[in-house]
Structure formats: structure tokens, C-alpha cells
């Protein structure tokens, strides 16, 4: 039996692909399979081709598949666009009403089913997607009762009538498919999973969960793809914890409201994508100058300008590090799995208050909107660190001025650059706050001496800063043939490529950089020294992660290779494997020539 299978449903945007995906995937998740789901959709509400791809496996997976096994096509365009991805002998389930045909050269089994007729019999063409997905579920030999349970959960809020009609359409679709094939297709049956029910969620939801677990109680944000689901998650769940979400008029309002809330002592954050982050840059600079903690999530998408708003890219890296005018202390984290989205968001809030500076959580569309299986989060790991606060009694504070009538030195010169914070209303803590350069009390100052001292004070904060896990590493070899380096969602495809190369005798290690700024030079250096061939994989046109590595390691990194993709689609395992294989062979040949 198969260890994994790739299934896709395609049609016009607005035809219900997302609900189809949810029913299909939730039923599989309850069985205990590992899943990875990735959406292709247009930047419009209705119309335009869209598809949802689910990869099903008995082992952990974090990338899309090279090929398709089953395509559920709700229109001819879905066949035309996706059929070339089908493996030889794959299945296409299509509606017979529009006389579907396969493109020339596609070796697949076309199963025309009266999907529209089944839906109309159930009462509405809206049931077409359930008829089609029910057909594919039955052909895989999976129990229909579990599929019906998933339908009941998905449509519970719409009432018993809607649930029954969807079940009716799914059952009839299954019946028609099995009549055509004579029963479930043995070549497409998947081996039994481990049976443990797991989380199956998108990175955006994991970020929302992490924010609430960290004690966040306020989120101002403006909707933008692919960050909107974070706001939607918080709107749904934050009020239960006494928190509030505000949809602002723009991203400038969002960042300044988040800064204001943090100044008032409330943990707050905002989330956006590249265009929104551009608008936030002046506000982020204000947080750096006033030493106010704030967390910002940037879910990267294709740019520049409006660019490819619903497609994959990782081109905001240097902007997030260097985007503000002037220089401020700033931390940039880059989770690579949904688990890391959860835990890194918690850490972002702690780091923001510990170092009193902006912290950016940098994801990408594939990670933020792609669904993946995860083990349940361990809330016992959550620790809330609120940093250094000024207390209002002499007994409890080493920061209280000797004379309580003197002004509070909010920006006091300290060895580590971190000064005591005060919440509005705290006794003996009145101080001035301004975005212009200021002295220890917060008063505006253009003194050259003061400017130099204040700049050095702020920048001292991050001299020895590091997170608990600046790198996610898998380094089984002490002398690998190849070292793969990436960030964000590329972790999954790198691991998949490594498994294939190991089978070919190519020994490889993998590093995912989770702390992009300050760059973890000392953590990375010994790992770089083990490899003779290094390939850096990223979704942009200029090799921004490679540029960071060259910046911090200089000429010793001149030999690194970059594999870049910036067409809006996710890396496929065979693309990475093929490039790495040829790079290792080239490196071996060059060594032979030198000898």
C-alpha cells in the first residue's frame, strides 16, 4: 500500500474549494494521517482558477508533492491547468456535463461523473463539490462514515438540512464512482496511519494561538493577504480572554495603536504583509527611538507594489532588517513550521519587552496560509518575561531616584542599554516621550555628546542578544558532501530533498535560520566550516539570505551557490534535489581537476 498520496481539487474561485478541502482534510486528520495542504488562488473574490492541494502521508511531511495522484476537476480549465502534474496512471474525476477531455500526452484515467446532476437532485448546484470529493474519498477505499462526520462538523452552523443534503450528494458521488471502477482502487489505497489525532492548522492560526498564550490582549490591524487570517483568528478568540481587536483605517494607524497600547502596559501586536510593512516603517522607527516594545508579523508575499498578493515569496528579508530610516535595535525572527510559529510568537513578545524594541516575526505565504500537521502545543513551555519595570516603592526598585522629587530617568544610561520602563500612572515615573533625540529624562536634545551616548546606549541592547534557538538544524554528518541553508517554509522541501539524496549516497546536513537579526554568526560559523559545498535556497530574485551570510562571513563564503525561485509557486522536492545533485557533482569534478 502507498505511504503517501497527493490529491487536488480545482475550479473557479467561489465554487467552494475551501470547504471541500476542509471536509476532506479534517476527515483524514482524524484518522491520524500527516497532511500538508497548499492553496493556489487568485487575487479576486469570484472567478479565476483556484485549487487546493492536499498531500497525505503516513510520515511527517512539510512540502508540496512533485506530482498529483488524484485530480478532482470542477471545470475543464482545472484539467487544462493541472493535468500535466498527474503521475502516469493518475485519476481525474470530472463532471460529465461539460464533456471533459484530457490534454494530449497525459496518461491518466478520466472518470466522468454526473456531478451537476447529483447536486441538482440534492437541491442545489452548490453541492457539486461534495459529490466530487465524496467520489474521490470512496475510490481511496476510506470509510464513508468518517467523511460524513467531517461534513457534519463543517456545516453544523448551517443546520441539519444543509448537512443532510451535503451527505446525500457525497454518498451519490461515491456510488457513481464505484460503479464506474467496480470498487475502490487498490493502487490508490494508503497504508494505515498511526491513529493519533493531530493538529492540522495554518501558520497564521498558530501565530494567533501564540499571541494569546503570550498574554497579548490587543490587536489593531488592517486586512491584507496573506495576513488577514491572523486578525480573523484573534477576532474569534481574543474576546474570550478579555482582549480586543480593532480593524484600523490603515497600517499606519495599526502600528501606532499597537505602540500606544504597549506603552500603556498592554501586550499588543499587529500583522500585515509587504505593502503594509512599508507603511509601518516610520512607526517602527518611533518604537525603536522611544524604546517601546512592539511585535509585528510580516507574512511575505510576491512584490513589489501589489505584485503577486496571493503567491509565495521571501523578498522582505533585507527590508525588515534595514527598512527603517536611521538605525534602531530590532529583532527579526523567522519560524519555519507551524510549531515554531506558535513558540516563536510567544518568544517575540518576551524579547520585545526584555529588550524594549520592535520584534518582527517574518513568515511567508506558504507557511502562513499552507496547512500542515503538528503535534499538540505544549503550554507548559510558555514563560512570560515582561522585562525591567520601574517599581513605585524604594523597597522594591533599584531604579528609584535617590530623590523621589527628581524626574524619572526613563532612558537612563545602563551597562546593557536597557533602562527601566514605567507604565502611565506609576508613582514617581513622569517622563517625556518623543520621537526626536532626547536625554535620559526624555527631553529633546540635539547635543552631539548626548546623541552619541544615546545611540550607543540603544544599540548596546542587542550586542549579546540571542534567542534560545537561532537555528533549526539537522546535522547527522560531521563531514557532509552538502550543506543546505534556508529560512521559513523552505525547511520542508530541503528535508524532502535530503532524504532522496541520502538514498543516492549524497550525505547532507540542513540549517534553517530562525533568527535573521541580529544574525547568529557564532552559532552558524562552526556548521559552515564542516561543508565543502553549500547551497542556499530562497524565494526571491537577489539571494537575500545569501547576502546576509556573505555580509557576516566575508570572502570565505564566496563559493556558496544559490537556488532561487520567484515565480510565485512553491519549491518542489525534485527541483531542489536536481539542483543539489548537479552542484555536488560539479564540486567533485573541480576537486578532481585540482588534484
Coordinates of C-alpha atoms in Angstrom, one line a residue:
X1 CA 0.0 0.0 0.0
X2 CA 1.1 3.6 -0.6
X3 CA 2.8 5.6 2.1
X4 CA 1.6 8.9 0.6
X5 CA -0.7 10.3 -2.0
X6 CA -1.4 13.8 -3.5
X7 CA -4.9 15.0 -4.0
X8 CA -6.1 18.2 -5.6
X9 CA -9.5 19.9 -6.2
X10 CA -9.7 22.7 -8.7
X11 CA -12.4 25.0 -10.0
X12 CA -13.4 28.6 -10.2
X13 CA -12.8 30.8 -7.2
X14 CA -16.0 31.0 -5.1
X15 CA -17.1 27.4 -6.0
X16 CA -16.4 26.1 -2.5
X17 CA -13.0 24.6 -2.9
X18 CA -12.0 25.7 0.6
X19 CA -14.9 23.9 2.3
X20 CA -14.2 20.9 0.2
X21 CA -10.6 20.9 1.3
X22 CA -11.7 21.3 5.0
X23 CA -14.0 18.3 4.9
X24 CA -11.6 16.1 3.1
X25 CA -8.5 17.0 5.2
X26 CA -10.3 17.1 8.6
X27 CA -11.6 13.5 8.0
X28 CA -8.0 12.4 7.1
X29 CA -6.6 14.2 10.2
X30 CA -9.0 12.3 12.4
X31 CA -7.7 9.1 11.0
X32 CA -4.2 10.2 12.1
X33 CA -2.5 10.9 8.7
X34 CA 0.2 13.5 8.3
X35 CA -1.1 16.2 5.9
X36 CA 0.3 19.2 4.0
X37 CA -2.2 21.4 2.2
X38 CA -1.4 24.3 -0.1
X39 CA -3.8 26.7 -1.8
X40 CA -3.4 28.4 -5.2
X41 CA -5.9 31.2 -5.6
X42 CA -6.5 34.4 -7.5
X43 CA -6.4 37.9 -6.1
X44 CA -10.2 38.3 -6.5
X45 CA -13.3 37.3 -4.7
X46 CA -15.1 35.4 -7.5
X47 CA -13.8 33.8 -10.7
X48 CA -10.3 32.8 -11.8
X49 CA -8.9 29.4 -11.4
X50 CA -8.2 28.2 -7.9
X51 CA -7.1 24.9 -6.4
X52 CA -6.4 23.2 -3.1
X53 CA -3.7 20.5 -2.9
X54 CA -3.5 18.0 0.0
X55 CA -0.6 15.7 0.4
X56 CA -1.4 12.7 2.6
X57 CA 1.3 10.6 4.3
X58 CA 2.0 8.1 7.0
X59 CA 5.1 10.1 8.0
X60 CA 5.7 13.8 8.7
X61 CA 5.8 16.0 5.6
X62 CA 6.2 19.8 5.2
X63 CA 6.2 20.4 1.4
X64 CA 4.1 20.0 -1.7
X65 CA 4.4 16.9 -3.8
X66 CA 6.2 16.7 -7.2
X67 CA 3.2 15.1 -8.8
X68 CA -0.5 14.5 -8.5
X69 CA -2.3 11.2 -7.9
X70 CA -5.9 12.4 -7.9
X71 CA -7.4 15.5 -9.5
X72 CA -10.9 16.5 -8.8
X73 CA -11.9 19.0 -11.6
X74 CA -15.0 21.1 -11.3
X75 CA -14.4 22.6 -14.8
X76 CA -12.3 21.9 -17.9
X77 CA -9.8 24.7 -17.0
X78 CA -8.8 22.7 -13.9
X79 CA -7.9 19.8 -16.1
X80 CA -6.0 22.0 -18.6
X81 CA -4.1 23.8 -15.9
X82 CA -3.3 20.8 -13.6
X83 CA -3.3 17.6 -15.7
X84 CA 0.4 17.8 -16.6
X85 CA 1.2 17.4 -12.8
X86 CA -0.5 13.9 -12.8
X87 CA 1.6 10.8 -12.4
X88 CA 1.3 8.2 -15.1
X89 CA -1.9 6.3 -14.3
X90 CA -3.4 9.1 -12.1
X91 CA -7.1 9.7 -11.8
X92 CA -9.2 12.7 -12.9
X93 CA -12.7 12.9 -11.5
X94 CA -14.7 15.4 -13.6
X95 CA -18.3 16.5 -14.3
X96 CA -19.7 14.7 -17.4
X97 CA -22.0 17.7 -18.1
X98 CA -19.2 19.6 -19.9
X99 CA -17.8 16.6 -21.7
X100 CA -14.3 16.7 -20.1
X101 CA -11.2 15.7 -22.1
X102 CA -7.6 15.2 -21.1
X103 CA -4.8 17.2 -22.9
X104 CA -2.6 15.3 -25.3
X105 CA 0.3 13.4 -23.6
X106 CA -1.5 13.0 -20.2
X107 CA -1.5 9.3 -19.2
X108 CA -4.4 9.3 -16.7
X109 CA -7.7 7.7 -16.1
X110 CA -10.6 10.1 -16.7
X111 CA -13.8 9.3 -14.7
X112 CA -16.8 11.4 -15.9
X113 CA -19.4 11.5 -13.2
X114 CA -22.8 13.3 -13.3
X115 CA -21.7 15.8 -10.6
X116 CA -24.0 18.6 -11.6
X117 CA -27.0 16.2 -11.9
X118 CA -26.3 14.8 -8.4
X119 CA -26.1 18.3 -6.9
X120 CA -29.3 19.4 -8.6
X121 CA -31.0 16.3 -7.3
X122 CA -29.9 17.2 -3.8
X123 CA -31.4 20.6 -4.3
X124 CA -28.6 23.0 -5.5
X125 CA -25.5 23.1 -7.7
X126 CA -23.7 24.3 -4.5
X127 CA -23.4 20.6 -3.6
X128 CA -21.2 19.8 -6.6
X129 CA -18.0 19.9 -4.6
X130 CA -19.3 17.4 -2.1
X131 CA -20.4 15.0 -4.8
X132 CA -16.9 15.2 -6.4
X133 CA -14.9 14.8 -3.2
X134 CA -17.2 12.0 -2.0
X135 CA -16.4 10.2 -5.2
X136 CA -12.6 10.5 -4.7
X137 CA -12.9 9.5 -1.0
X138 CA -14.7 6.3 -1.9
X139 CA -12.1 5.4 -4.6
X140 CA -9.4 5.6 -2.0
X141 CA -11.1 2.9 0.0
X142 CA -11.7 5.1 3.0
X143 CA -14.7 4.7 5.3
X144 CA -17.6 7.0 4.3
X145 CA -18.9 7.3 7.8
X146 CA -15.8 9.3 8.7
X147 CA -16.4 11.6 5.7
X148 CA -20.0 12.1 6.8
X149 CA -18.8 13.0 10.3
X150 CA -16.5 15.7 8.7
X151 CA -19.4 17.1 6.7
X152 CA -21.5 17.3 9.9
X153 CA -18.7 19.3 11.7
X154 CA -18.1 21.6 8.7
X155 CA -21.7 22.6 8.2
X156 CA -23.0 22.4 11.8
X157 CA -23.8 26.1 11.9
X158 CA -25.9 25.9 8.8
X159 CA -28.4 23.4 10.2
X160 CA -29.4 19.8 9.8
X161 CA -31.0 20.2 6.3
X162 CA -27.7 21.5 4.8
X163 CA -25.8 18.7 6.5
X164 CA -28.1 16.0 5.1
X165 CA -28.0 17.5 1.6
X166 CA -24.2 17.5 1.6
X167 CA -24.1 13.9 2.8
X168 CA -26.6 12.9 0.2
X169 CA -24.5 14.4 -2.6
X170 CA -21.3 12.9 -1.2
X171 CA -22.9 9.4 -1.0
X172 CA -24.3 9.6 -4.5
X173 CA -20.9 10.7 -5.9
X174 CA -19.3 7.8 -4.2
X175 CA -21.8 5.4 -5.6
X176 CA -21.3 6.6 -9.1
X177 CA -17.5 6.5 -8.9
X178 CA -17.5 2.9 -7.5
X179 CA -20.0 1.9 -10.2
X180 CA -17.5 3.1 -12.9
X181 CA -14.5 1.4 -11.4
X182 CA -16.1 -1.7 -9.8
X183 CA -14.9 -0.7 -6.3
X184 CA -12.1 1.1 -4.5
X185 CA -8.8 1.4 -6.5
X186 CA -6.2 -0.8 -4.8
X187 CA -3.3 1.2 -6.4
X188 CA -4.5 4.3 -4.6
X189 CA -5.1 3.0 -1.1
X190 CA -2.9 4.4 1.6
X191 CA -1.3 2.4 4.4
X192 CA -2.8 2.8 7.8
X193 CA -1.7 5.8 9.9
X194 CA -0.6 5.8 13.5
X195 CA -4.1 6.6 14.6
X196 CA -3.2 9.6 16.8
X197 CA -5.3 12.6 16.1
X198 CA -3.1 15.7 15.5
X199 CA -3.4 19.4 15.0
X200 CA -3.9 20.4 11.4
X201 CA -3.6 24.2 11.0
X202 CA -2.2 27.1 9.1
X203 CA 0.8 29.1 10.4
X204 CA -1.4 32.2 10.8
X205 CA -3.7 30.4 13.3
X206 CA -0.6 29.1 15.2
X207 CA 0.6 32.8 15.4
X208 CA -2.7 33.8 16.8
X209 CA -2.6 31.0 19.4
X210 CA 0.9 32.0 20.3
X211 CA -0.1 35.7 20.8
X212 CA -2.9 34.8 23.1
X213 CA -0.7 32.3 25.1
X214 CA 1.9 35.1 25.4
X215 CA -0.6 37.4 27.1
X216 CA -1.5 39.6 24.2
X217 CA -4.7 41.4 24.8
X218 CA -4.9 43.9 21.9
X219 CA -4.5 43.7 18.2
X220 CA -5.1 46.6 15.8
X221 CA -4.7 45.6 12.1
X222 CA -5.8 46.3 8.6
X223 CA -6.8 43.3 6.4
X224 CA -4.3 42.2 3.8
X225 CA -3.4 38.9 2.1
X226 CA -1.9 36.7 3.4
X227 CA -2.0 38.1 7.0
X228 CA -5.8 38.5 7.4
X229 CA -6.4 35.1 9.0
X230 CA -4.3 36.2 12.0
X231 CA -6.7 39.1 12.6
X232 CA -9.7 36.8 12.0
X233 CA -8.4 34.3 14.5
X234 CA -7.9 36.9 17.1
X235 CA -11.3 38.4 16.5
X236 CA -12.9 35.0 17.1
X237 CA -10.9 34.0 20.2
X238 CA -9.3 37.1 21.9
X239 CA -12.5 38.5 23.4
X240 CA -12.9 35.3 25.5
X241 CA -9.6 36.3 27.2
X242 CA -10.7 39.9 27.8
X243 CA -8.9 41.2 24.7
X244 CA -9.9 43.5 21.8
X245 CA -9.3 43.5 18.1
X246 CA -9.7 46.7 16.1
X247 CA -9.8 46.9 12.3
X248 CA -8.0 50.1 11.6
X249 CA -8.3 52.5 8.7
X250 CA -4.8 51.7 7.5
X251 CA -1.5 50.1 8.6
X252 CA -0.1 53.4 9.9
X253 CA -2.9 53.5 12.4
X254 CA -2.4 49.8 13.2
X255 CA 1.3 50.2 14.2
X256 CA 0.9 53.4 16.1
X257 CA -2.1 52.0 18.1
X258 CA 0.0 48.9 18.9
X259 CA 2.9 51.1 20.1
X260 CA 0.5 53.1 22.2
X261 CA -1.0 50.0 23.8
X262 CA 2.4 48.6 24.7
X263 CA 3.4 52.0 26.1
X264 CA 0.3 51.7 28.3
X265 CA 1.5 48.3 29.6
X266 CA -0.8 46.1 27.4
X267 CA 0.8 43.4 25.3
X268 CA -0.2 44.2 21.7
X269 CA 0.8 43.3 18.2
X270 CA -0.2 43.9 14.6
X271 CA 0.2 41.8 11.4
X272 CA 0.5 42.7 7.8
X273 CA 2.3 41.9 4.5
X274 CA 4.9 43.7 2.5
X275 CA 2.9 46.8 1.3
X276 CA 1.6 47.3 4.9
X277 CA 5.0 46.9 6.4
X278 CA 6.2 49.7 4.1
X279 CA 3.6 52.0 5.6
X280 CA 4.6 50.9 9.1
X281 CA 8.3 51.7 8.8
X282 CA 8.1 55.2 10.3
X283 CA 6.1 53.8 13.2
X284 CA 8.6 51.0 13.8
X285 CA 11.3 53.7 13.9
X286 CA 9.3 55.5 16.6
X287 CA 9.2 52.3 18.7
X288 CA 12.9 52.0 18.4
X289 CA 13.6 55.6 19.3
X290 CA 11.2 55.6 22.2
X291 CA 12.3 52.1 23.3
X292 CA 8.7 50.9 23.3
X293 CA 8.2 47.1 22.8
X294 CA 6.0 46.1 19.9
X295 CA 5.6 42.8 17.9
X296 CA 4.9 42.9 14.2
X297 CA 4.1 39.9 11.9
X298 CA 5.1 40.2 8.3
X299 CA 3.6 37.5 6.1
X300 CA 5.6 37.8 2.9
X301 CA 4.1 37.6 -0.5
X302 CA 5.1 38.4 -4.1
X303 CA 6.2 42.0 -4.6
X304 CA 7.0 44.8 -5.3
X305 CA 3.9 47.1 -5.1
X306 CA 0.8 45.0 -5.3
X307 CA 2.9 42.3 -7.0
X308 CA 1.5 38.8 -6.5
X309 CA -0.7 39.2 -3.5
X310 CA -1.7 35.6 -3.3
X311 CA 1.6 34.0 -4.3
X312 CA 4.7 32.8 -2.5
X313 CA 7.9 34.8 -2.0
X314 CA 10.6 35.7 0.6
X315 CA 11.7 39.1 -0.6
X316 CA 11.1 41.2 2.5
X317 CA 14.2 40.0 4.4
X318 CA 16.5 42.9 4.0
X319 CA 13.6 45.4 4.2
X320 CA 12.7 44.0 7.6
X321 CA 16.3 44.3 8.8
X322 CA 17.2 47.7 7.2
X323 CA 13.9 49.2 6.2
X324 CA 13.6 52.0 8.8
X325 CA 15.3 55.3 8.2
X326 CA 18.1 55.7 10.8
X327 CA 19.4 52.9 13.0
X328 CA 17.5 51.2 15.8
X329 CA 17.8 48.0 17.7
X330 CA 15.5 45.5 16.1
X331 CA 14.9 41.7 16.2
X332 CA 13.7 39.6 13.3
X333 CA 12.6 36.0 13.8
X334 CA 11.7 33.6 11.0
X335 CA 9.8 30.4 12.1
X336 CA 9.8 27.5 9.6
X337 CA 6.9 25.3 10.9
X338 CA 3.5 25.8 12.5
X339 CA 5.0 24.7 15.8
X340 CA 7.7 27.4 15.5
X341 CA 5.0 30.0 14.5
X342 CA 3.4 29.3 17.9
X343 CA 6.5 29.2 20.1
X344 CA 8.4 32.0 18.2
X345 CA 5.4 34.3 18.6
X346 CA 5.5 33.8 22.4
X347 CA 9.2 34.4 22.4
X348 CA 8.7 37.6 20.2
X349 CA 6.6 39.2 23.0
X350 CA 9.1 38.3 25.6
X351 CA 12.0 39.6 23.5
X352 CA 10.2 42.9 22.7
X353 CA 9.7 43.6 26.4
X354 CA 13.1 42.3 27.6
X355 CA 15.0 44.5 25.1
X356 CA 12.3 47.3 24.7
X357 CA 12.4 47.3 20.9
X358 CA 10.4 46.2 17.8
X359 CA 10.4 42.4 17.1
X360 CA 9.3 41.3 13.7
X361 CA 8.0 37.7 13.1
X362 CA 8.8 37.0 9.4
X363 CA 6.8 34.3 7.7
X364 CA 5.9 33.7 4.1
X365 CA 2.6 32.9 2.3
X366 CA 3.4 29.1 2.0
X367 CA 3.9 28.9 5.8
X368 CA 1.2 31.4 6.9
X369 CA -1.6 30.0 4.7
X370 CA -0.5 26.4 4.0
X371 CA -1.9 23.9 6.4
X372 CA 0.3 21.3 8.0
X373 CA 0.1 18.6 10.6
X374 CA 1.5 19.4 14.0
X375 CA 1.8 17.8 17.4
X376 CA -0.2 19.5 20.1
X377 CA 1.4 22.6 21.5
X378 CA 3.0 22.2 25.0
X379 CA 1.6 25.1 27.0
X380 CA 3.9 24.1 30.0
X381 CA 6.8 25.6 27.9
X382 CA 5.2 29.1 27.9
X383 CA 7.0 31.6 30.1
X384 CA 6.1 35.3 30.2
X385 CA 9.0 37.7 30.6
X386 CA 8.0 41.3 30.9
X387 CA 11.5 42.8 31.3
X388 CA 12.7 45.6 33.5
X389 CA 10.0 47.7 35.1
X390 CA 10.3 50.7 37.4
X391 CA 8.6 50.0 40.8
X392 CA 6.8 52.7 42.8
X393 CA 8.5 52.0 46.2
X394 CA 12.1 52.3 47.3
X395 CA 12.0 48.8 48.8
X396 CA 11.2 47.1 45.6
X397 CA 13.2 49.0 43.0
X398 CA 16.9 49.6 42.5
X399 CA 16.0 52.2 39.8
X400 CA 14.1 54.7 42.1
X401 CA 16.0 58.1 42.0
X402 CA 17.7 59.0 45.3
X403 CA 15.5 62.0 45.5
X404 CA 11.9 61.0 44.7
X405 CA 11.1 64.5 43.6
X406 CA 13.5 64.3 40.7
X407 CA 12.3 63.4 37.3
X408 CA 12.3 59.8 36.4
X409 CA 15.1 58.8 34.0
X410 CA 13.2 56.7 31.6
X411 CA 16.2 56.5 29.2
X412 CA 18.8 56.0 32.0
X413 CA 22.3 55.1 30.8
X414 CA 22.9 51.5 31.7
X415 CA 25.7 49.0 31.0
X416 CA 23.4 46.8 28.9
X417 CA 21.5 49.6 27.3
X418 CA 18.2 48.5 28.9
X419 CA 16.6 51.2 31.0
X420 CA 13.7 50.8 33.5
X421 CA 10.2 51.0 32.0
X422 CA 7.3 52.8 33.6
X423 CA 3.6 52.4 33.0
X424 CA 1.5 55.6 32.8
X425 CA 0.2 56.3 36.3
X426 CA 3.1 54.7 38.2
X427 CA 4.3 56.8 41.1
X428 CA 7.4 58.9 40.6
X429 CA 7.7 57.9 36.9
X430 CA 6.6 61.0 35.0
X431 CA 8.7 61.5 31.9
X432 CA 8.7 63.0 28.4
X433 CA 8.3 60.7 25.3
X434 CA 9.2 62.0 21.9
X435 CA 10.4 60.7 18.6
X436 CA 13.2 63.2 18.4
X437 CA 16.6 62.5 20.0
X438 CA 16.4 63.0 23.8
X439 CA 18.3 62.8 27.0
X440 CA 17.9 60.4 29.9
X441 CA 14.7 62.2 31.1
X442 CA 13.1 62.1 27.6
X443 CA 13.7 65.8 26.9
X444 CA 14.6 66.8 23.3
X445 CA 18.3 67.3 22.8
X446 CA 20.5 67.9 19.8
X447 CA 23.7 67.8 21.7
X448 CA 26.4 65.9 19.8
X449 CA 27.6 64.3 23.0
X450 CA 24.1 63.2 24.1
X451 CA 23.3 61.9 20.6
X452 CA 26.4 59.7 20.6
X453 CA 25.7 58.4 24.1
X454 CA 22.0 57.7 23.3
X455 CA 22.7 55.9 20.0
X456 CA 25.4 53.7 21.7
X457 CA 23.0 53.0 24.6
X458 CA 20.2 51.8 22.3
X459 CA 22.5 49.8 20.1
X460 CA 24.1 48.1 23.1
X461 CA 20.9 46.2 23.8
X462 CA 21.5 43.6 21.2
X463 CA 25.2 43.2 21.5
X464 CA 24.8 39.9 23.3
X465 CA 21.2 39.1 22.4
X466 CA 20.3 35.7 21.1
X467 CA 17.2 33.5 21.1
X468 CA 17.1 30.0 22.6
X469 CA 17.1 28.5 19.1
X470 CA 18.5 30.9 16.5
X471 CA 18.9 27.9 14.1
X472 CA 16.9 24.8 13.4
X473 CA 19.5 22.2 12.4
X474 CA 19.6 18.6 11.3
X475 CA 23.3 17.7 11.0
X476 CA 23.8 14.0 11.2
X477 CA 27.1 14.1 9.3
X478 CA 30.3 15.5 10.6
X479 CA 31.7 15.9 7.1
X480 CA 28.8 16.3 4.7
X481 CA 29.0 16.4 1.0
X482 CA 26.5 19.2 1.0
X483 CA 25.0 21.8 3.4
X484 CA 21.6 23.1 2.7
X485 CA 20.6 26.5 4.2
X486 CA 17.2 28.2 4.1
X487 CA 14.6 30.0 6.0
X488 CA 10.8 29.9 6.5
X489 CA 8.8 27.3 4.6
X490 CA 11.8 26.0 2.6
X491 CA 12.7 23.8 5.5
X492 CA 10.2 21.1 4.4
X493 CA 11.4 20.9 0.8
X494 CA 15.0 20.8 1.9
X495 CA 14.4 17.8 4.2
X496 CA 12.5 16.0 1.5
X497 CA 15.4 16.6 -1.0
X498 CA 17.9 15.3 1.6
X499 CA 16.0 12.1 2.1
X500 CA 16.2 11.4 -1.7
X501 CA 19.9 12.4 -1.9
X502 CA 20.8 10.1 1.1
X503 CA 19.3 7.2 -0.9
X504 CA 21.7 8.2 -3.7
X505 CA 24.7 8.3 -1.3
X506 CA 24.9 12.1 -1.0
X507 CA 25.4 13.0 2.6
X508 CA 23.8 16.3 3.5
X509 CA 23.0 18.5 6.5
X510 CA 20.3 21.2 6.8
X511 CA 20.3 24.5 8.6
X512 CA 17.2 26.7 8.8
X513 CA 18.0 30.3 10.0
X514 CA 15.3 31.3 12.6
X515 CA 17.0 34.4 13.9
X516 CA 17.7 36.7 11.0
X517 CA 18.7 39.8 13.0
X518 CA 20.9 40.1 14.9
X519 CA 22.4 37.4 12.7
X520 CA 23.6 34.3 14.7
X521 CA 27.2 34.4 13.4
X522 CA 28.8 32.4 16.2
X523 CA 26.1 29.7 16.1
X524 CA 26.4 29.3 12.4
X525 CA 30.2 29.5 11.9
X526 CA 31.1 26.0 13.1
X527 CA 28.4 24.5 11.0
X528 CA 29.6 26.3 7.9
X529 CA 33.1 25.0 8.3
X530 CA 32.0 21.4 8.1
X531 CA 30.8 21.7 4.5
X532 CA 32.7 22.0 1.2
X533 CA 29.6 22.6 -0.8
X534 CA 26.8 25.0 0.4
X535 CA 23.5 25.6 -1.3
X536 CA 21.2 28.4 -0.1
X537 CA 17.6 28.1 -1.0
X538 CA 15.2 31.0 -1.0
X539 CA 12.1 32.5 -2.7
X540 CA 13.5 35.8 -4.2
X541 CA 15.5 37.0 -7.1
X542 CA 18.5 38.5 -5.4
X543 CA 19.5 35.9 -2.8
X544 CA 18.8 38.0 0.3
X545 CA 19.7 35.2 2.8
X546 CA 22.9 34.5 0.9
X547 CA 23.7 38.2 1.0
X548 CA 23.3 38.2 4.8
X549 CA 25.7 35.3 5.1
X550 CA 28.3 36.9 2.8
X551 CA 27.9 40.1 4.8
X552 CA 28.8 38.5 8.1
X553 CA 31.3 35.9 6.8
X554 CA 33.0 37.8 4.0
X555 CA 35.2 36.2 1.3
X556 CA 35.2 32.8 3.0
X557 CA 31.7 32.4 1.6
X558 CA 32.4 33.2 -2.0
X559 CA 31.9 29.6 -3.1
X560 CA 28.2 29.3 -1.9
X561 CA 25.6 28.5 -4.5
X562 CA 22.0 29.9 -4.5
X563 CA 18.9 28.2 -5.7
X564 CA 16.3 31.0 -6.2
X565 CA 12.6 30.8 -7.2
X566 CA 10.5 33.9 -7.6
X567 CA 7.6 32.9 -9.9
X568 CA 5.1 32.8 -7.1
X569 CA 5.0 29.0 -6.8
X570 CA 6.4 26.8 -4.1
X571 CA 9.6 24.8 -4.5
X572 CA 9.1 21.2 -5.5
X573 CA 11.3 18.5 -4.0
X574 CA 12.6 17.4 -7.4
X575 CA 13.7 20.9 -8.2
X576 CA 15.9 21.1 -5.1
X577 CA 17.1 17.5 -5.4
X578 CA 18.2 18.0 -9.1
X579 CA 20.0 21.3 -8.4
X580 CA 21.8 20.0 -5.4
X581 CA 22.8 16.8 -7.1
X582 CA 24.3 18.7 -10.0
X583 CA 26.1 21.1 -7.6
X584 CA 27.7 18.2 -5.7
X585 CA 28.8 16.6 -8.9
X586 CA 30.3 19.8 -10.2
X587 CA 32.1 20.3 -6.9
X588 CA 33.5 16.8 -7.0
X589 CA 34.7 17.3 -10.6
X590 CA 36.5 20.6 -9.7
X591 CA 38.3 18.8 -6.8
X592 CA 39.5 16.1 -9.1
X593 CA 40.8 18.7 -11.5
X594 CA 42.8 20.5 -8.8
X595 CA 44.3 17.2 -7.7

